[in-house]
Amino acid sequence: MNHFPEAWGRPRDDVYGAYNHSYLQTSGPKTHTMSPAVTGTSVVGIKFNGGVALATDNLASYGSLARFTDVKRLRVFGNQAVVGFGGDVSDMQYIDRLLESIDIRENYSTHGNMLNAKNLHTYLAKVFYKRRSEFNPLWNHVLVAGFDGEGKPFLSSADLLGTTFSAPHLATGFGAHLAVPILRRLFPDEKPIEEVTREQAVSALKDCLKVLFYRDARSLDKYSIAVITQEGIDLKEDEQLESQSWAFAERIKGYGAQTN
Amino acid sequence: MTSLMDHPSRGETIGYSFSQPTAAPVKEHSFYPYTDNGGSTLGITGSDFAILAGDTRSTSGYNINSRMVPKVFKIGGDDETGEGAHILLSVVGFAADGNALKERLDTVVKMYKYQHGKSMSVGACAQRLSTILYQKRFFPYYVHAILAGLDEEGKGALYSYDPVGSYEREQCRAAGAASSLIMPFLDNQVNFKNQYIPGSGEGHALEPKKAEPLPQETVKQLVRDAFTSAVERHIEVGDHLQVMIITKDGVEEVYHPLKKD
Amino acid sequence: MFIARSEYGKPHPVPPMPLGPTTFSPEGRLFQVEYSLEAIKLGSTAIGVATSEGVILGVEKRVTSTLLEASSVEKIVEIDQHIGCAMSGLQADARNLVEHARVECQNHAFHYAEPLRVESTTQAICDLALRFGESGDDEESVMSRPFGVALLIAGHDEDGPQLYVMAFEHFHARLANLCLPFRYHAEPSGTFYRYDAKAIGSGSEGAQAELQNEYHRSLTLAEAETLVLKTLKQVMEEKLDSKNVQLASVTKENGFRIYNDEQMSQAVAQLGGNQ
């Protein structure tokens, strides 16, 4: 047993090899978040007739460790916008505080909080772009859902570089590979969002989350889902993925009983 | 923390269970502030018009972010729709920088009108865009920009830029992912490179075909042909073709479908 | 009049507060602004006349001593190839303004590959002239007093030949107007003025009356030259000759040109011939 405080809580040298002390350095150049630590995975969103639906799972991973299993990655802003966060969780919490202070300030103004999802997205994209230009990025990829100034459903993406784009359905992280193809098949470009019902949208998101849980090792079967309509935000933060079938996994080499 | 780390007892004499590196390697900044969002743009001028076009696909690696992210913008318009604008700008490369550049130039053109009581000429705007780009010489806007409008004589004017502000007025220019596919086509079809007047001579005496401004309809068709071909051969180009045509009557904007594969 | 409570609750009069240049006096006056008006009233006469062919500027040099080298008195200067200016008042102050205008012109040409418009140049000068008083938290430091100089700015751009005045009646009234709307009923929009013909400085009242009588729109450049000299002659204390006045012109063809000795002699001779 080593009694020096520096050694406390460290992996044992004889088991794990020498500890990389560069992580503890107190001198050298000023460093920023150059890699994320605790992270959230995909965010999936889709527009439908009269609103937008957004979903994430409730996991915050530390590398490959499923560290926190009850982290809410959908954050409500005002009463008609939701931000779904992927990427670094501490940066998410920073942005959340930022948005909360804006919300409070706006609510104290005479007109109340008039900022819609489109305004919020523009603001967030500028924050991201400013921070990346300072070489001090906020390590997130977010989807902003709600309504634009004309009351039309709004769904748009912003990432740590300040890149922005919007589409009828979007997904970040692993979801960009796995969820987007599913959504594009279910709701092709020719089909206007007016023909997509709320039920179809929600069910599609659940399908996407299920596929992500099957194939994304950094995902969880507990999830949050927000449905934003003109009536308000319906946010459920403690959902469970249902009707999973792991039969396919039996055929995967190296899984379960099958070892070679 | 610092005082703990600098504890004098630290060293080999004390039995650590792990070895102490004598000097911690300095961690480098590993953050790369750019990305490539693909896509291509193209501009051609005529005697009384200028055309600026671009596809609307946005990519990250092999992913398609969105099928509808326009790359051609009206600059200095009266409202957010760009109504009343007389200058066009296309940006291709890193989309976040492209947007920042567009918004900056737009602000500059609007401020110019307030300060000097007249609309900015394309020539002046071209010079200003160059200085904007050059001012970020050591952290450039990673974009290939093309600026279009009508000059003081009403002729089509087109200026193309590199990311750090070198610029040139040209008859036509392709930029972005498929520029190397489109530009040779333009050289041949707009500037008549490698075209000769039949029967004008033998060998070196053969007279090259003189380039002259093309009619609007011909140019429109050239633009569409250029992009349909580029879509076939480049994965980052596709979805829709956004075309803006500027004439003395204003700016006309049209979209054409492109292959989505 | 002003009473405050002391530490022990005894009332005592507040000591007179030191007045900054933008601090009102108890009577509601801005002394520094008013003093600057006085400084300009003492200045030598300068005249500008705009015609469709170009603008003529003329100043009296006030050669106060026979030992003074007349060519060293510089009261008309170039701002850019297409803009020049004549001054009346503190010449050192004018140098600041002119330097600022020159930089603005060069900066504009660098950024926009075109000359700065005459009106914009004038606006740039006026912007600088307003920067006196106490600076705010994040403002750069400002001048401690207003400029004691008036300028005639002549130039040529796409709107043709133009003459602008940054002068006390208007510009300084505008300064005062920002602070004292009830004392000066000048143009409240904070603009400067464009003139066909204008005189500034100590002889300006008489000169302006003369210009008012003689000016007409179809004046040629040569006639404007004569009018400027004639008017100067009337208001000058010394006898006008080619050494104690200076002329300059701004035309589309030649831009800003200051008259050399030969041209001055010629112009003065012309005047003698006309009378």
Coordinates of N, CA, C and O in Angstrom, one line a residue, chain B residues 2 15 33 45 51-52 55 66 68 74 79 87 107 111 129 144 156 173 180 185 193 196 201 210 218 223 242:
Chain B
T2 N -0.8 21.9 -6.6 CA 0.5 22.2 -7.0 C 1.5 21.9 -5.9 O 2.5 21.3 -6.1
G15 N 9.7 4.8 -1.9 CA 9.2 3.6 -2.7 C 7.8 3.7 -3.3 O 6.8 3.4 -2.7
P33 N -9.4 22.7 -36.1 CA -10.6 23.5 -36.1 C -11.3 23.6 -37.5 O -12.1 24.4 -37.7
T45 N -19.9 34.5 -66.4 CA -20.5 35.8 -66.7 C -20.9 35.9 -68.2 O -20.3 35.2 -69.0
I51 N -24.0 34.4 -63.6 CA -24.6 33.3 -63.0 C -23.7 32.7 -61.9 O -22.5 32.5 -62.1
L52 N -24.3 32.4 -60.8 CA -23.5 31.8 -59.7 C -24.4 30.5 -59.3 O -25.6 30.7 -59.0
D55 N -24.2 23.2 -55.7 CA -25.1 22.1 -55.2 C -25.5 22.4 -53.8 O -24.9 23.2 -53.1
S66 N -27.0 16.9 -44.8 CA -28.3 17.4 -45.3 C -28.3 17.5 -46.8 O -27.2 17.7 -47.4
M68 N -30.1 19.9 -48.3 CA -30.5 21.2 -48.6 C -29.8 22.3 -47.8 O -30.4 22.8 -46.8
K74 N -27.1 36.0 -51.3 CA -27.3 37.4 -51.7 C -26.6 38.3 -50.7 O -26.8 38.0 -49.5
D79 N -33.5 42.8 -46.5 CA -34.0 42.0 -45.4 C -33.4 40.7 -45.4 O -32.4 40.4 -46.1
I87 N -25.3 42.0 -55.2 CA -24.0 41.2 -55.2 C -24.3 39.8 -54.7 O -25.1 39.6 -53.8
T107 N -22.7 42.4 -43.6 CA -22.7 43.5 -42.7 C -21.9 44.7 -43.3 O -22.3 45.8 -43.2
M111 N -23.3 48.3 -44.0 CA -22.7 49.5 -43.3 C -22.2 50.5 -44.3 O -22.3 51.7 -44.1
L129 N -13.6 42.0 -49.9 CA -13.6 40.6 -49.5 C -12.2 40.1 -49.5 O -11.8 39.3 -48.6
H144 N -13.3 28.5 -50.6 CA -13.1 29.1 -51.9 C -14.3 30.0 -52.2 O -15.4 29.4 -52.3
G156 N -21.5 41.6 -66.8 CA -21.3 40.6 -65.8 C -19.9 40.6 -65.2 O -18.9 40.7 -65.9
R173 N -15.5 30.4 -63.4 CA -14.6 29.7 -62.4 C -15.5 28.6 -61.7 O -16.6 28.8 -61.4
S180 N -12.0 20.4 -60.1 CA -11.1 19.8 -61.1 C -11.8 19.1 -62.2 O -11.3 18.8 -63.2
F185 N -13.9 21.6 -68.3 CA -15.1 21.6 -69.2 C -15.4 23.1 -69.5 O -15.7 23.5 -70.6
K193 N -11.1 26.9 -75.1 CA -9.7 26.4 -75.2 C -9.7 25.1 -76.0 O -10.7 24.3 -75.9
Y196 N -10.6 25.2 -82.4 CA -9.9 26.0 -83.6 C -11.0 26.2 -84.7 O -11.9 25.5 -84.8
G201 N -6.2 26.8 -91.3 CA -4.8 26.6 -91.5 C -4.4 25.2 -91.2 O -5.2 24.4 -90.7
K210 N -12.0 32.3 -81.0 CA -12.0 33.5 -80.1 C -13.1 33.3 -79.1 O -14.2 33.0 -79.5
T218 N -27.6 29.7 -73.1 CA -26.4 28.8 -73.3 C -25.7 28.5 -72.0 O -25.4 27.4 -71.6
V223 N -24.2 25.3 -67.1 CA -24.1 25.1 -65.7 C -24.8 23.8 -65.3 O -24.2 23.0 -64.5
Q242 N -28.6 24.8 -57.0 CA -29.1 26.2 -56.7 C -28.4 27.1 -57.7 O -27.2 27.2 -57.8

